[in-house]
Amino acid sequence: MRYLGQIFDQTRKKEPLVQCITNFVTVNDCANMILAAGGTPSMSHVEAEAAEAVRAADALVCNMGAIEDTGAMILAGKEANSLGIPVILDPVAAGGTSLRRETAKKLLKEVHFSVIRGNVSEIRSLAGESVTGKGVDAAALDVITDENLPRAVSRIRQLAEQTGSVIAVSGKTDVISDATRTVLIRNGCAAMSRITGSGCMVTALIGCFCGAAKELPLEAAVTGMTVMGIAGEAAEKRMLKNGTGNATFRNDLIDAVFNFTEKQLMEDMKIEVYKG
Amino acid sequence: MRYLGQIFDQTRKKEPLVQCITNFVTVNDCANMILAAGGTPSMSHVEAEAAEAVRAADALVCNMGAIEDTGAMILAGKEANSLGIPVILDPVAAGGTSLRRETAKKLLKEVHFSVIRGNVSEIRSLAGESVTGKGVDAAALDVITDENLPRAVSRIRQLAEQTGSVIAVSGKTDVISDATRTVLIRNGCAAMSRITGSGCMVTALIGCFCGAAKELPLEAAVTGMTVMGIAGEAAEKRMLKNGTGNATFRNDLIDAVFNFTEKQLMEDMKIEVYKG
Amino acid sequence: MRYLGQIFDQTRKKEPLVQCITNFVTVNDCANMILAAGGTPSMSHVEAEAAEAVRAADALVCNMGAIEDTGAMILAGKEANSLGIPVILDPVAAGGTSLRRETAKKLLKEVHFSVIRGNVSEIRSLAGESVTGKGVDAAALDVITDENLPRAVSRIRQLAEQTGSVIAVSGKTDVISDATRTVLIRNGCAAMSRITGSGCMVTALIGCFCGAAKELPLEAAVTGMTVMGIAGEAAEKRMLKNGTGNATFRNDLIDAVFNFTEKQLMEDMKIEVYKG
């Protein structure tokens, strides 16, 4: 797949301003992750300045963990749409409660998203299926396996077509599709599910890369998820070597993105264009 | 004391979903602490989904640091009560302002708590005594010593009886009572008072253990406070050895819970059933 | 410059209670930074207890990142003013949106600040100049250089005179003035701009030192910015030596303040009283 290395490097040069309307649990991690990748974070989330603030931004990330800030997301999202600024959605726990199901519907109706990144339960919920997840995690039943991959890809493509968005599904195998092209990523590690914010941080990274390559949302999403996966592998190696735990893993993960190189991306990425 | 090791192990197996309505200062630490202990955190805190969200949970933690979310705590707490889901209260700075005194009263009136965990100033305030604390810390005057221990225990038992809750008081010596049985814990370290969130994290841990052993709130509370204390000792040792400070101590503390074993609990716990 | 070492030591002894009304992005870092310096943080931010809570405090920090809590800042700020408790303002992204420009004006009108600490774009905006910044960062055009230093100092002095506040401007060279005396600080490091919260944390530190030396706001501000700069240098050295990144740098920075000594302040400070 072309352009991934260029997008990564371009981001360090351009230092895109990434506006995030995001939740209070992982907001600090998202900001530091954007800085690690070379971007500049802005975490303003109030309705009264949402539309004005986004005008200076190179990308807007709407994280539905901040369910109380949906109004700001819609105002900023519409403004971003009108200015050609890419908008990225993280539909946190989308199927978890009726409030979240309705909020997700409303956001999809009001705003066009360049990329939607979630776990499989969240994405299935957006596609109108009945799921629950477990808190912010995917339900075990929903997990994509080698067996159900073709069916999962078919649904993801359909959702990409319906929404006009790149759909990026995190899991043991990540699946990313813009309806025409579908990519599988097999980077990542188990430790990423032992910290809060892995999902939010990868969405923030995608926002950062979209901010530097707004005409290439599929490639930006693939770059974000691959960088995150490889950084996770490096951080897990450190954790196992040093006998540390999930708190240090979180720091090592952000550090790994800080020290990431194009060479590392080219050498360690495990991506495959899906033919099916 | 029986069952502590089993509760610890059971938590890693069951991966309880712990709903926390908690403050923005330490919410990230609480989520990572729950993950370290083997649980799954959910930090949803809005009234509009509070009652629905808690239905999927194994335990609910209400942290009064989130004073603006009292409405959500009451809705979720009542729902949890009706479903037999244990509810844990952290009465942060309960005696600090009239708003907090009133809020604590209201919460105690509307919701039944399986466990209430606070510092001695907070617990004395719940018992109707006039205290102030220093911000979120206990006032020096309120500290439990060997001399005033019998009187302190008598008050704690009385509050346990009045509320029908296990009362867990953090301090140099932790005191935990369900009115019938009273346990003293002498684990812990001074460094825990040099980070923000020690109290919030131990309450989150208790929520996690209650989620795996809802019929044993006293034992779950003792497990939570003992695991936290021993983990603190291990993290403080690392801090002194490596010449680090409070930020690294915080990470080492969560890491220590991540790597905690039943064996460590059995060997390092300093607990005593109070006879008096 | 006199008193810096004493203020540093006095803070460890007095353990000032520092009330912060601050943003959700860096609130945890600010609390741990205050603890590292020897203070006690209180992060209560709701209007309903703002005035009552501040009565127990030794200093109040108002961080405009919490733009939604302006009401609480004004209530607490007025109460602090009436009680002689120093109030410190961090005008986060002051020139970024019309909401922020108006909020900054309102705060300056309603509350007297002992110290106002911002980057050059934020301070220029407070002085009524038209600036934007880049999110929460200073705009490249606004940066203070050796060439424009005299003009910058003259503006800073003027703002100090207008507001009756010590004006503290962060940058490669920090400039701090109470209109009569102006101090330049040349400590600090590039890595501080690669984490979120450097600005918020230095303002929190200034709040902490003001809480221990309320009659010396200029010296307290200089102490805060110098300690932060030297701690940053130490943390950057560790980062380069250990090959870590911005997340570990953040922890090392707080740890460096935790382990800071008066001796280190006296030996490593690069301050100069400006004659011009």
PDB file of N, CA and C in Angstrom, chain B residues 235-270:
ATOM      1  N   ALA B 235       5.747  -0.254  45.439  1.00  0.00           N
ATOM      2  CA  ALA B 235       6.037   0.918  44.597  1.00  0.00           C
ATOM      3  C   ALA B 235       6.953   1.890  45.320  1.00  0.00           C
ATOM      4  N   GLU B 236       6.756   2.035  46.624  1.00  0.00           N
ATOM      5  CA  GLU B 236       7.625   2.937  47.374  1.00  0.00           C
ATOM      6  C   GLU B 236       9.064   2.411  47.404  1.00  0.00           C
ATOM      7  N   LYS B 237       9.198   1.101  47.537  1.00  0.00           N
ATOM      8  CA  LYS B 237      10.531   0.502  47.492  1.00  0.00           C
ATOM      9  C   LYS B 237      11.222   0.840  46.165  1.00  0.00           C
ATOM     10  N   ARG B 238      10.495   0.684  45.081  1.00  0.00           N
ATOM     11  CA  ARG B 238      11.062   1.030  43.763  1.00  0.00           C
ATOM     12  C   ARG B 238      11.446   2.499  43.703  1.00  0.00           C
ATOM     13  N   MET B 239      10.592   3.359  44.238  1.00  0.00           N
ATOM     14  CA  MET B 239      10.852   4.797  44.192  1.00  0.00           C
ATOM     15  C   MET B 239      12.150   5.128  44.932  1.00  0.00           C
ATOM     16  N   LEU B 240      12.296   4.548  46.117  1.00  0.00           N
ATOM     17  CA  LEU B 240      13.495   4.846  46.911  1.00  0.00           C
ATOM     18  C   LEU B 240      14.737   4.264  46.247  1.00  0.00           C
ATOM     19  N   LYS B 241      14.585   3.081  45.676  1.00  0.00           N
ATOM     20  CA  LYS B 241      15.719   2.423  45.023  1.00  0.00           C
ATOM     21  C   LYS B 241      16.147   3.190  43.757  1.00  0.00           C
ATOM     22  N   ASN B 242      15.164   3.612  42.966  1.00  0.00           N
ATOM     23  CA  ASN B 242      15.485   4.223  41.676  1.00  0.00           C
ATOM     24  C   ASN B 242      15.612   5.746  41.731  1.00  0.00           C
ATOM     25  N   GLY B 243      15.338   6.330  42.879  1.00  0.00           N
ATOM     26  CA  GLY B 243      15.425   7.783  42.975  1.00  0.00           C
ATOM     27  C   GLY B 243      14.381   8.509  42.146  1.00  0.00           C
ATOM     28  N   THR B 244      13.244   7.862  41.921  1.00  0.00           N
ATOM     29  CA  THR B 244      12.170   8.515  41.172  1.00  0.00           C
ATOM     30  C   THR B 244      11.279   9.324  42.118  1.00  0.00           C
ATOM     31  N   GLY B 245      10.145   9.779  41.632  1.00  0.00           N
ATOM     32  CA  GLY B 245       9.278  10.622  42.450  1.00  0.00           C
ATOM     33  C   GLY B 245       7.835  10.187  42.366  1.00  0.00           C
ATOM     34  N   ASN B 246       6.938  11.118  42.665  1.00  0.00           N
ATOM     35  CA  ASN B 246       5.536  10.721  42.824  1.00  0.00           C
ATOM     36  C   ASN B 246       4.865  10.314  41.516  1.00  0.00           C
ATOM     37  N   ALA B 247       5.275  10.882  40.377  1.00  0.00           N
ATOM     38  CA  ALA B 247       4.628  10.516  39.107  1.00  0.00           C
ATOM     39  C   ALA B 247       4.963   9.069  38.743  1.00  0.00           C
ATOM     40  N   THR B 248       6.217   8.707  38.878  1.00  0.00           N
ATOM     41  CA  THR B 248       6.602   7.317  38.602  1.00  0.00           C
ATOM     42  C   THR B 248       6.023   6.380  39.656  1.00  0.00           C
ATOM     43  N   PHE B 249       5.938   6.848  40.896  1.00  0.00           N
ATOM     44  CA  PHE B 249       5.317   6.040  41.958  1.00  0.00           C
ATOM     45  C   PHE B 249       3.885   5.670  41.578  1.00  0.00           C
ATOM     46  N   ARG B 250       3.161   6.608  41.046  1.00  0.00           N
ATOM     47  CA  ARG B 250       1.775   6.340  40.622  1.00  0.00           C
ATOM     48  C   ARG B 250       1.730   5.188  39.600  1.00  0.00           C
ATOM     49  N   ASN B 251       2.615   5.247  38.619  1.00  0.00           N
ATOM     50  CA  ASN B 251       2.653   4.177  37.620  1.00  0.00           C
ATOM     51  C   ASN B 251       3.081   2.847  38.236  1.00  0.00           C
ATOM     52  N   ASP B 252       4.093   2.905  39.101  1.00  0.00           N
ATOM     53  CA  ASP B 252       4.573   1.681  39.747  1.00  0.00           C
ATOM     54  C   ASP B 252       3.482   1.053  40.618  1.00  0.00           C
ATOM     55  N   LEU B 253       2.669   1.903  41.214  1.00  0.00           N
ATOM     56  CA  LEU B 253       1.572   1.421  42.067  1.00  0.00           C
ATOM     57  C   LEU B 253       0.552   0.638  41.242  1.00  0.00           C
ATOM     58  N   ILE B 254       0.165   1.198  40.107  1.00  0.00           N
ATOM     59  CA  ILE B 254      -0.796   0.496  39.239  1.00  0.00           C
ATOM     60  C   ILE B 254      -0.139  -0.765  38.667  1.00  0.00           C
ATOM     61  N   ASP B 255       1.109  -0.636  38.257  1.00  0.00           N
ATOM     62  CA  ASP B 255       1.849  -1.816  37.770  1.00  0.00           C
ATOM     63  C   ASP B 255       1.894  -2.918  38.833  1.00  0.00           C
ATOM     64  N   ALA B 256       2.088  -2.525  40.080  1.00  0.00           N
ATOM     65  CA  ALA B 256       2.196  -3.518  41.160  1.00  0.00           C
ATOM     66  C   ALA B 256       0.879  -4.289  41.309  1.00  0.00           C
ATOM     67  N   VAL B 257      -0.235  -3.608  41.109  1.00  0.00           N
ATOM     68  CA  VAL B 257      -1.524  -4.316  41.160  1.00  0.00           C
ATOM     69  C   VAL B 257      -1.662  -5.223  39.936  1.00  0.00           C
ATOM     70  N   PHE B 258      -1.190  -4.734  38.798  1.00  0.00           N
ATOM     71  CA  PHE B 258      -1.213  -5.531  37.558  1.00  0.00           C
ATOM     72  C   PHE B 258      -0.465  -6.854  37.753  1.00  0.00           C
ATOM     73  N   ASN B 259       0.649  -6.812  38.458  1.00  0.00           N
ATOM     74  CA  ASN B 259       1.497  -7.998  38.648  1.00  0.00           C
ATOM     75  C   ASN B 259       1.244  -8.711  39.975  1.00  0.00           C
ATOM     76  N   PHE B 260       0.227  -8.297  40.689  1.00  0.00           N
ATOM     77  CA  PHE B 260      -0.055  -8.831  42.028  1.00  0.00           C
ATOM     78  C   PHE B 260      -0.432 -10.303  41.948  1.00  0.00           C
ATOM     79  N   THR B 261      -0.052 -11.043  42.995  1.00  0.00           N
ATOM     80  CA  THR B 261      -0.420 -12.458  43.058  1.00  0.00           C
ATOM     81  C   THR B 261      -1.078 -12.772  44.400  1.00  0.00           C
ATOM     82  N   GLU B 262      -1.846 -13.837  44.398  1.00  0.00           N
ATOM     83  CA  GLU B 262      -2.481 -14.289  45.633  1.00  0.00           C
ATOM     84  C   GLU B 262      -1.416 -14.595  46.680  1.00  0.00           C
ATOM     85  N   LYS B 263      -0.299 -15.184  46.239  1.00  0.00           N
ATOM     86  CA  LYS B 263       0.802 -15.520  47.151  1.00  0.00           C
ATOM     87  C   LYS B 263       1.299 -14.270  47.887  1.00  0.00           C
ATOM     88  N   GLN B 264       1.471 -13.193  47.098  1.00  0.00           N
ATOM     89  CA  GLN B 264       1.944 -11.934  47.678  1.00  0.00           C
ATOM     90  C   GLN B 264       0.952 -11.420  48.736  1.00  0.00           C
ATOM     91  N   LEU B 265      -0.304 -11.540  48.438  1.00  0.00           N
ATOM     92  CA  LEU B 265      -1.343 -11.110  49.378  1.00  0.00           C
ATOM     93  C   LEU B 265      -1.217 -11.894  50.676  1.00  0.00           C
ATOM     94  N   MET B 266      -1.078 -13.207  50.546  1.00  0.00           N
ATOM     95  CA  MET B 266      -1.022 -14.066  51.726  1.00  0.00           C
ATOM     96  C   MET B 266       0.230 -13.787  52.559  1.00  0.00           C
ATOM     97  N   GLU B 267       1.357 -13.512  51.868  1.00  0.00           N
ATOM     98  CA  GLU B 267       2.620 -13.333  52.588  1.00  0.00           C
ATOM     99  C   GLU B 267       2.786 -11.944  53.195  1.00  0.00           C
ATOM    100  N   ASP B 268       2.295 -10.919  52.494  1.00  0.00           N
ATOM    101  CA  ASP B 268       2.622  -9.555  52.918  1.00  0.00           C
ATOM    102  C   ASP B 268       1.507  -8.847  53.674  1.00  0.00           C
ATOM    103  N   MET B 269       0.343  -9.452  53.746  1.00  0.00           N
ATOM    104  CA  MET B 269      -0.744  -8.730  54.401  1.00  0.00           C
ATOM    105  C   MET B 269      -0.515  -8.646  55.902  1.00  0.00           C
ATOM    106  N   LYS B 270      -0.833  -7.467  56.444  1.00  0.00           N
ATOM    107  CA  LYS B 270      -0.728  -7.248  57.894  1.00  0.00           C
ATOM    108  C   LYS B 270      -2.113  -6.904  58.408  1.00  0.00           C
TER     109      LYS B 270
END
